[in-house]
Amino acid sequence: MINLQILFAIVFVIVLSLLLVIGRKRIQLQRIFFPFIYIILYRTKVGIKFMDWVANKYREYVKLFGYISIGVGFIGMAFISYAIIAIMVKLVFQPETTT
């Protein structure tokens, strides 16, 4: 009997392929780092009116949320940079070997 996880993976690939074929006129390929990284975008207008309504009605809150998000992003970037450097230093100066 086929594994349930493999079956779901096959169904997922088939459904995704059908969606890509059906909506191929709305698909746009973005080349981020040319030979290695690509992003496939599906162009749609779903949610644009809602986003405009929220941006107009709650303009000050949206601005505040944006500024707070930028600050949180910088703090997160600093934390991740520190964590990566700390792990690299630990890896170089305290290597653990298995015997």
PDB file of C-alpha atoms in Angstrom:
ATOM      1  CA  MET A   1       0.000   0.000   0.000  1.00  0.00           C
ATOM      2  CA  ILE A   2       1.222   3.508  -0.811  1.00  0.00           C
ATOM      3  CA  ASN A   3       2.270   5.740   2.033  1.00  0.00           C
ATOM      4  CA  LEU A   4      -0.362   8.377   2.882  1.00  0.00           C
ATOM      5  CA  GLN A   5       2.241  11.150   2.895  1.00  0.00           C
ATOM      6  CA  ILE A   6       3.413  10.237  -0.608  1.00  0.00           C
ATOM      7  CA  LEU A   7      -0.189  10.125  -1.820  1.00  0.00           C
ATOM      8  CA  PHE A   8      -0.892  13.622  -0.465  1.00  0.00           C
ATOM      9  CA  ALA A   9       2.342  14.922  -2.021  1.00  0.00           C
ATOM     10  CA  ILE A  10       1.332  13.539  -5.419  1.00  0.00           C
ATOM     11  CA  VAL A  11      -2.182  15.018  -5.131  1.00  0.00           C
ATOM     12  CA  PHE A  12      -0.694  18.376  -4.082  1.00  0.00           C
ATOM     13  CA  VAL A  13       1.649  18.458  -7.086  1.00  0.00           C
ATOM     14  CA  ILE A  14      -1.186  17.548  -9.460  1.00  0.00           C
ATOM     15  CA  VAL A  15      -3.539  20.216  -8.053  1.00  0.00           C
ATOM     16  CA  LEU A  16      -0.783  22.846  -8.094  1.00  0.00           C
ATOM     17  CA  SER A  17       0.111  21.957 -11.686  1.00  0.00           C
ATOM     18  CA  LEU A  18      -3.533  22.257 -12.751  1.00  0.00           C
ATOM     19  CA  LEU A  19      -3.843  25.664 -11.086  1.00  0.00           C
ATOM     20  CA  LEU A  20      -0.688  26.860 -12.826  1.00  0.00           C
ATOM     21  CA  VAL A  21      -1.888  25.643 -16.230  1.00  0.00           C
ATOM     22  CA  ILE A  22      -5.371  27.153 -15.810  1.00  0.00           C
ATOM     23  CA  GLY A  23      -4.087  30.557 -14.651  1.00  0.00           C
ATOM     24  CA  ARG A  24      -0.915  30.729 -16.735  1.00  0.00           C
ATOM     25  CA  LYS A  25      -1.795  34.168 -18.154  1.00  0.00           C
ATOM     26  CA  ARG A  26      -1.646  35.672 -14.655  1.00  0.00           C
ATOM     27  CA  ILE A  27       1.670  34.073 -13.727  1.00  0.00           C
ATOM     28  CA  GLN A  28       4.839  36.140 -13.668  1.00  0.00           C
ATOM     29  CA  LEU A  29       8.347  34.768 -13.131  1.00  0.00           C
ATOM     30  CA  GLN A  30      10.707  36.911 -11.041  1.00  0.00           C
ATOM     31  CA  ARG A  31      14.429  36.234 -11.311  1.00  0.00           C
ATOM     32  CA  ILE A  32      15.961  37.211  -7.982  1.00  0.00           C
ATOM     33  CA  PHE A  33      19.448  35.728  -8.248  1.00  0.00           C
ATOM     34  CA  PHE A  34      19.477  34.717 -11.917  1.00  0.00           C
ATOM     35  CA  PRO A  35      20.609  31.151 -12.241  1.00  0.00           C
ATOM     36  CA  PHE A  36      19.613  30.023  -8.734  1.00  0.00           C
ATOM     37  CA  ILE A  37      16.589  31.756  -7.177  1.00  0.00           C
ATOM     38  CA  TYR A  38      13.257  32.275  -8.931  1.00  0.00           C
ATOM     39  CA  ILE A  39       9.894  33.360  -7.538  1.00  0.00           C
ATOM     40  CA  ILE A  40       6.602  32.652  -9.279  1.00  0.00           C
ATOM     41  CA  LEU A  41       3.969  35.362  -8.706  1.00  0.00           C
ATOM     42  CA  TYR A  42       0.263  34.897  -9.363  1.00  0.00           C
ATOM     43  CA  ARG A  43      -1.168  38.302 -10.274  1.00  0.00           C
ATOM     44  CA  THR A  44      -4.599  39.053  -8.836  1.00  0.00           C
ATOM     45  CA  LYS A  45      -6.639  42.002  -7.607  1.00  0.00           C
ATOM     46  CA  VAL A  46      -8.187  40.170  -4.655  1.00  0.00           C
ATOM     47  CA  GLY A  47      -8.078  42.306  -1.508  1.00  0.00           C
ATOM     48  CA  ILE A  48      -6.938  45.592  -3.088  1.00  0.00           C
ATOM     49  CA  LYS A  49     -10.156  47.447  -2.187  1.00  0.00           C
ATOM     50  CA  PHE A  50      -9.999  46.164   1.389  1.00  0.00           C
ATOM     51  CA  MET A  51      -6.351  47.228   1.757  1.00  0.00           C
ATOM     52  CA  ASP A  52      -7.155  50.688   0.390  1.00  0.00           C
ATOM     53  CA  TRP A  53     -10.122  50.992   2.765  1.00  0.00           C
ATOM     54  CA  VAL A  54      -8.022  50.023   5.806  1.00  0.00           C
ATOM     55  CA  ALA A  55      -5.195  52.340   4.735  1.00  0.00           C
ATOM     56  CA  ASN A  56      -7.574  55.291   4.340  1.00  0.00           C
ATOM     57  CA  LYS A  57      -9.728  54.691   7.419  1.00  0.00           C
ATOM     58  CA  TYR A  58      -6.919  53.840   9.854  1.00  0.00           C
ATOM     59  CA  ARG A  59      -4.084  55.846   8.329  1.00  0.00           C
ATOM     60  CA  GLU A  60      -2.362  56.751  11.618  1.00  0.00           C
ATOM     61  CA  TYR A  61      -2.557  53.204  12.977  1.00  0.00           C
ATOM     62  CA  VAL A  62      -1.132  51.810   9.742  1.00  0.00           C
ATOM     63  CA  LYS A  63       1.771  54.274   9.928  1.00  0.00           C
ATOM     64  CA  LEU A  64       2.384  53.402  13.579  1.00  0.00           C
ATOM     65  CA  PHE A  65       2.267  49.692  12.767  1.00  0.00           C
ATOM     66  CA  GLY A  66       4.776  50.280   9.959  1.00  0.00           C
ATOM     67  CA  TYR A  67       7.220  52.116  12.216  1.00  0.00           C
ATOM     68  CA  ILE A  68       6.901  49.494  14.952  1.00  0.00           C
ATOM     69  CA  SER A  69       7.429  46.714  12.402  1.00  0.00           C
ATOM     70  CA  ILE A  70      10.600  48.372  11.111  1.00  0.00           C
ATOM     71  CA  GLY A  71      11.954  48.585  14.664  1.00  0.00           C
ATOM     72  CA  VAL A  72      11.060  44.965  15.409  1.00  0.00           C
ATOM     73  CA  GLY A  73      12.708  43.937  12.141  1.00  0.00           C
ATOM     74  CA  PHE A  74      15.970  45.669  13.049  1.00  0.00           C
ATOM     75  CA  ILE A  75      15.941  44.181  16.558  1.00  0.00           C
ATOM     76  CA  GLY A  76      15.307  40.725  15.085  1.00  0.00           C
ATOM     77  CA  MET A  77      18.101  41.193  12.562  1.00  0.00           C
ATOM     78  CA  ALA A  78      20.513  42.201  15.330  1.00  0.00           C
ATOM     79  CA  PHE A  79      19.477  39.199  17.442  1.00  0.00           C
ATOM     80  CA  ILE A  80      19.911  36.746  14.573  1.00  0.00           C
ATOM     81  CA  SER A  81      23.297  38.268  13.675  1.00  0.00           C
ATOM     82  CA  TYR A  82      24.430  37.908  17.292  1.00  0.00           C
ATOM     83  CA  ALA A  83      23.165  34.314  17.431  1.00  0.00           C
ATOM     84  CA  ILE A  84      24.964  33.345  14.221  1.00  0.00           C
ATOM     85  CA  ILE A  85      28.227  34.933  15.380  1.00  0.00           C
ATOM     86  CA  ALA A  86      27.946  33.296  18.824  1.00  0.00           C
ATOM     87  CA  ILE A  87      27.357  29.881  17.265  1.00  0.00           C
ATOM     88  CA  MET A  88      30.292  30.327  14.885  1.00  0.00           C
ATOM     89  CA  VAL A  89      32.607  31.375  17.739  1.00  0.00           C
ATOM     90  CA  LYS A  90      31.471  28.404  19.806  1.00  0.00           C
ATOM     91  CA  LEU A  91      31.989  26.082  16.849  1.00  0.00           C
ATOM     92  CA  VAL A  92      35.535  27.336  16.276  1.00  0.00           C
ATOM     93  CA  PHE A  93      36.739  27.535  19.892  1.00  0.00           C
ATOM     94  CA  GLN A  94      34.792  24.662  21.499  1.00  0.00           C
ATOM     95  CA  PRO A  95      34.449  21.906  18.927  1.00  0.00           C
ATOM     96  CA  GLU A  96      32.822  18.800  20.319  1.00  0.00           C
ATOM     97  CA  THR A  97      33.930  15.507  18.897  1.00  0.00           C
ATOM     98  CA  THR A  98      32.203  12.211  19.344  1.00  0.00           C
ATOM     99  CA  THR A  99      34.276   9.238  20.439  1.00  0.00           C
TER     100      THR A  99
END
